[in-house]
Coordinates of C-alpha atoms in Angstrom, one line a residue:
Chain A
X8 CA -15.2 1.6 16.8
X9 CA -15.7 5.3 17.2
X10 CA -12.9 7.6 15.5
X11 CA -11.1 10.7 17.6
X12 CA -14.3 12.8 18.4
X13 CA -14.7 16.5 19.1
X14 CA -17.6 18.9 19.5
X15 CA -18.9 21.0 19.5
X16 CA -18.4 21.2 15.4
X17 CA -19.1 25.0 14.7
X18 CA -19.0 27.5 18.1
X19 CA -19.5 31.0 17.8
X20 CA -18.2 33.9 20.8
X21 CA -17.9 37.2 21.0
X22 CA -14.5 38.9 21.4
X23 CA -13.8 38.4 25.3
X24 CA -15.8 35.1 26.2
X25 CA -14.4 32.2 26.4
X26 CA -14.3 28.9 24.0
X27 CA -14.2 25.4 25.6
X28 CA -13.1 23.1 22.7
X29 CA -13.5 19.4 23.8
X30 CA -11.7 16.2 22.4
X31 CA -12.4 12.2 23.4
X32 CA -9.7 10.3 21.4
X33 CA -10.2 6.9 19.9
X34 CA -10.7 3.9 22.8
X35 CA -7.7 3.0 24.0
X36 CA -5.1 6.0 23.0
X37 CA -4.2 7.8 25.8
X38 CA -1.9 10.2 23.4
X39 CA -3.5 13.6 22.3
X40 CA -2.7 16.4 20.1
X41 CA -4.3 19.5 19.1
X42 CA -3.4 21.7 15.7
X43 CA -4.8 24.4 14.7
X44 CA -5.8 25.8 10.6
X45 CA -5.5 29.3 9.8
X46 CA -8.4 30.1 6.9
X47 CA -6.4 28.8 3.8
X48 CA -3.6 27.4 5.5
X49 CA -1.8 23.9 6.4
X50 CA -2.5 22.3 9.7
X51 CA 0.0 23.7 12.6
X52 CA 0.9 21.3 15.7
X53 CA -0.7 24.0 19.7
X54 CA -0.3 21.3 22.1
X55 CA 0.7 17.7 22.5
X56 CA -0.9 16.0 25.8
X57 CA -0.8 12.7 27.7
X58 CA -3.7 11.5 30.3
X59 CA -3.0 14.6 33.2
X60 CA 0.3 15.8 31.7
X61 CA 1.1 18.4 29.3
X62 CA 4.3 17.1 27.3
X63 CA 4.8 19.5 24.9
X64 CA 2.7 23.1 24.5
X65 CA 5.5 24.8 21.9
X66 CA 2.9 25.7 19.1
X67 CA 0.5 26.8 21.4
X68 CA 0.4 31.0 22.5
X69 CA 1.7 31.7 25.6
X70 CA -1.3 34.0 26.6
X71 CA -4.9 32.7 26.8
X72 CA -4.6 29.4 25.7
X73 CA -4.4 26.6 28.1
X74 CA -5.1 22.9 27.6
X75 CA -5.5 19.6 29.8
X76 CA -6.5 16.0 29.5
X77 CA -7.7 14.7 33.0
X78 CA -7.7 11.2 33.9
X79 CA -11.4 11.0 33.1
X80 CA -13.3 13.0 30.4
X81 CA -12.3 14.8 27.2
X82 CA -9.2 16.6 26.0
X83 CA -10.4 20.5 26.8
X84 CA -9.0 23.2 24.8
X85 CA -9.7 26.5 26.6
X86 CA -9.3 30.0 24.8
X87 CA -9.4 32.9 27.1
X88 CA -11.1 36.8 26.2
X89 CA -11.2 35.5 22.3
X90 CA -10.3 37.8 19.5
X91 CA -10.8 37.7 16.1
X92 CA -7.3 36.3 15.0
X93 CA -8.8 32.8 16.6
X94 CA -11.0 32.1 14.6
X95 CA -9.8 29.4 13.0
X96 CA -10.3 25.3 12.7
X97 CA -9.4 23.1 15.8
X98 CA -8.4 19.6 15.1
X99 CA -7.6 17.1 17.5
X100 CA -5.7 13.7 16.9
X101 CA -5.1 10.9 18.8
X102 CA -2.9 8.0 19.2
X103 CA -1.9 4.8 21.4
X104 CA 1.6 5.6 22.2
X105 CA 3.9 8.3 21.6
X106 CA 5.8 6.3 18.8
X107 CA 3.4 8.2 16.2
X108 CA 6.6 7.9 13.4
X109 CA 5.5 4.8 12.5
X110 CA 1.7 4.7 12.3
X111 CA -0.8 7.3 11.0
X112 CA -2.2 10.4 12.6
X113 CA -6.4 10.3 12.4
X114 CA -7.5 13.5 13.2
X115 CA -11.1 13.8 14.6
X116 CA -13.5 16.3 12.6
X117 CA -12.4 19.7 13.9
X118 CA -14.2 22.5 15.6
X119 CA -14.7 25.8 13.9
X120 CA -14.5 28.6 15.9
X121 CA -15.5 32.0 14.8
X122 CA -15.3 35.4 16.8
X123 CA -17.8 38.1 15.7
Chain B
X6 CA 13.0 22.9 9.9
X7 CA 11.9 21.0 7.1
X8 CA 9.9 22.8 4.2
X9 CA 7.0 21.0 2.7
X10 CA 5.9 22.6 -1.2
X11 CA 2.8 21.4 -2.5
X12 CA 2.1 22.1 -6.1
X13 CA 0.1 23.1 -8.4
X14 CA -1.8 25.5 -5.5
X15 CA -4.9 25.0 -7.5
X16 CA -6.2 22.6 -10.0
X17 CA -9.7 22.9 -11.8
X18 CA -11.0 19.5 -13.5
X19 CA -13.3 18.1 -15.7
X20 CA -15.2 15.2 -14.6
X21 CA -13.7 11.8 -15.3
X22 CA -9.9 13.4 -15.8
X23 CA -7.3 12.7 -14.6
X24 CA -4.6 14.5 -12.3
X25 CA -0.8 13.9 -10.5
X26 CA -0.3 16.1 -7.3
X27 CA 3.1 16.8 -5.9
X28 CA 4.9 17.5 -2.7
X29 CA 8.3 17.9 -2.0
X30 CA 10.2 18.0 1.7
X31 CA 13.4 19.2 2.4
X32 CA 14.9 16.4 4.6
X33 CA 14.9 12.8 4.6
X34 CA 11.0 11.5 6.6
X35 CA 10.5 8.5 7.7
X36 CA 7.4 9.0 7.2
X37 CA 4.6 11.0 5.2
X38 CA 0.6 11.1 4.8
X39 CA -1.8 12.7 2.5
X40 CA -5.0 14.2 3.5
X41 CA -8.3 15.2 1.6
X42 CA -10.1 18.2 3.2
X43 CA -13.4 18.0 1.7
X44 CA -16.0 21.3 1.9
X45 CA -17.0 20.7 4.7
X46 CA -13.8 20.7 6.5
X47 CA -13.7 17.4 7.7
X48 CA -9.9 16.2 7.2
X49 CA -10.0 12.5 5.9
X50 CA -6.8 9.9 5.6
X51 CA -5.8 8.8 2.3
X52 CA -2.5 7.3 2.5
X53 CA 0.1 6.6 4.8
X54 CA 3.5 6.1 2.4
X55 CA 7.0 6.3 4.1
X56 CA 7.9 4.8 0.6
X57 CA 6.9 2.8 -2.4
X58 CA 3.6 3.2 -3.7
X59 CA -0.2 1.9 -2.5
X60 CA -3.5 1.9 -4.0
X61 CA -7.1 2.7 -2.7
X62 CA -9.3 2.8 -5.3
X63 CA -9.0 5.3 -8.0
X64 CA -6.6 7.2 -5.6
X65 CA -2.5 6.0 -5.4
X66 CA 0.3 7.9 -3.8
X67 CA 3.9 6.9 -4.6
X68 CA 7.1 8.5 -2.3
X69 CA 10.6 8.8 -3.2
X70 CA 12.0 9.1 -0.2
X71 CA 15.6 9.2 -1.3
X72 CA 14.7 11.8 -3.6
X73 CA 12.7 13.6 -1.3
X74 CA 9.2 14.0 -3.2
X75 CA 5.6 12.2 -3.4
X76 CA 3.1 11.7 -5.9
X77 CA -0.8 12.0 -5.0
X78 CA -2.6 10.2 -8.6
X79 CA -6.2 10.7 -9.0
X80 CA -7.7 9.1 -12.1
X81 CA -11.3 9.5 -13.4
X82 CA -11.9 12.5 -11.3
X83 CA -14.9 12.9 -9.5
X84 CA -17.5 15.5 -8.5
X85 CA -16.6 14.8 -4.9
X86 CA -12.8 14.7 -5.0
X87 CA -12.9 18.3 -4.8
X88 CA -11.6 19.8 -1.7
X89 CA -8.0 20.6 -0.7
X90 CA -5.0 18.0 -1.0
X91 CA -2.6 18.2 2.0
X92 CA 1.1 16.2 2.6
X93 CA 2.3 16.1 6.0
X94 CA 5.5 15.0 7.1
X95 CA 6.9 14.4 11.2
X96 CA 9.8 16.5 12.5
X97 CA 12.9 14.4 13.3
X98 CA 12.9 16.1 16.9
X99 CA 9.2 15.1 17.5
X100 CA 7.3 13.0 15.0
X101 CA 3.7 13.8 16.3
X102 CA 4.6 17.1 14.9
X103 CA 3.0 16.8 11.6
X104 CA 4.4 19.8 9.2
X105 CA 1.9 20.4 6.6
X106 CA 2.4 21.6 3.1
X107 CA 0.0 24.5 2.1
X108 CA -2.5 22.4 0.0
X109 CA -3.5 21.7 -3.5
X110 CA -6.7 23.0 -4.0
X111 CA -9.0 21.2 -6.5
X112 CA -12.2 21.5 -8.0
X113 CA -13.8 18.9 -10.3
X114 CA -16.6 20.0 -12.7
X115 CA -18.9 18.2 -13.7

């Protein structure tokens, strides 16, 4: 019974490419969210994302971010002409229904990105 | 929106100690979870405690939710509890917005 998995688990860009962060939930959620950790900060909630529908993008930057979850296939997170302020940790969670106030959160192991 | 504090920020140990973490939210949760960040980043589950108190182990976490606090216990320390101690509570408006306190940071010597 596989946990939330991402990958890849450490991806280095230059500033300008682009970073493809990928997310498979646990079998049988179809809820997924993405936070993002500074260096020595707290988790903070981009993007929260049913199967084909974005429901709620608040915490995620209006510019160069963009995420989706198709019907088939990961969760993508996709970060457009990086720059060294995104370098950070990407964690993705994922749940069965939107009722997430009464049951835990399990977050998958995170990807690092760093920008050189 | 609701504040989480986590205290102390950073907490050094001896081997086989023992050690009470704190964090404290500004608004009534319905529900709250504590996290150990190990060193190699991987953020791992410890409790999920709206209220009342559980045990895993040598780990137990006890909330007060009427008085707005919980309690993270860790007796006979080890090498590999090190790593950084985070709450997290839900926003009323949106509950799979998790806000997370900034961390204890602990280090366990042997």
């Amino acid at each position: 019974n596989a946990g939330v998995m991402q990958n890849p688990r450490h991806l280095v860009r230059r500033r300008g490419q682009e970073a493809r962060l990928r997310c498979s939930p646990m079998k049988g959620h179809s809820h997924v969210y993405w936070y993002r950790q500074l260096p020595e900060e707290g988790l903070k909630f981009m993007v929260y994302l049913q199967k084909e529908n974005i429901i709620d993008e608040s915490g995620m930057p209006k510019e160069r971010f963009s995420a989706e979850f198709p019907k088939e296939g990961p969760s993508i997170l996709r970060i457009q002409q990086v720059v060294r302020g995104d370098s950070a940790a990407y964690f993705c969670a994922s749940s069965p229904s939107d009722r997430v106030w009464n049951s835990p959160l399990h977050f998958g192991n995170g990807t690092r990105l760093t920008v050189t | 929106g609701i504040q989480v504090e986590q205290s102390p920020p950073d907490l050094i140990l001896q081997e086989g100690a023992n050690s009470t973490l704190r964090c404290n939210f500004s608004d009534s949760v319905n529900n709250l979870q504590w996290f150990h960040q190990n060193p190699w980043g991987q953020l791992i589950n410890l409790f999920y405690i709206p209220s009342g108190t559980k045990q895993n182990g040598r780990l137990s976490a006890t909330t007060v939710a009427t008085e707005r606090y919980s309690l993270l216990y860790i007796s006979s320390s080890q090498t590999t509890d090190s790593g950084v101690y985070f709450c997290a509570v839900p926003r009323r408006d949106s509950s799979y917005k998790l806000i997370f306190g900034s961390g204890t940071r602990l280090l366990v010597r042997p």
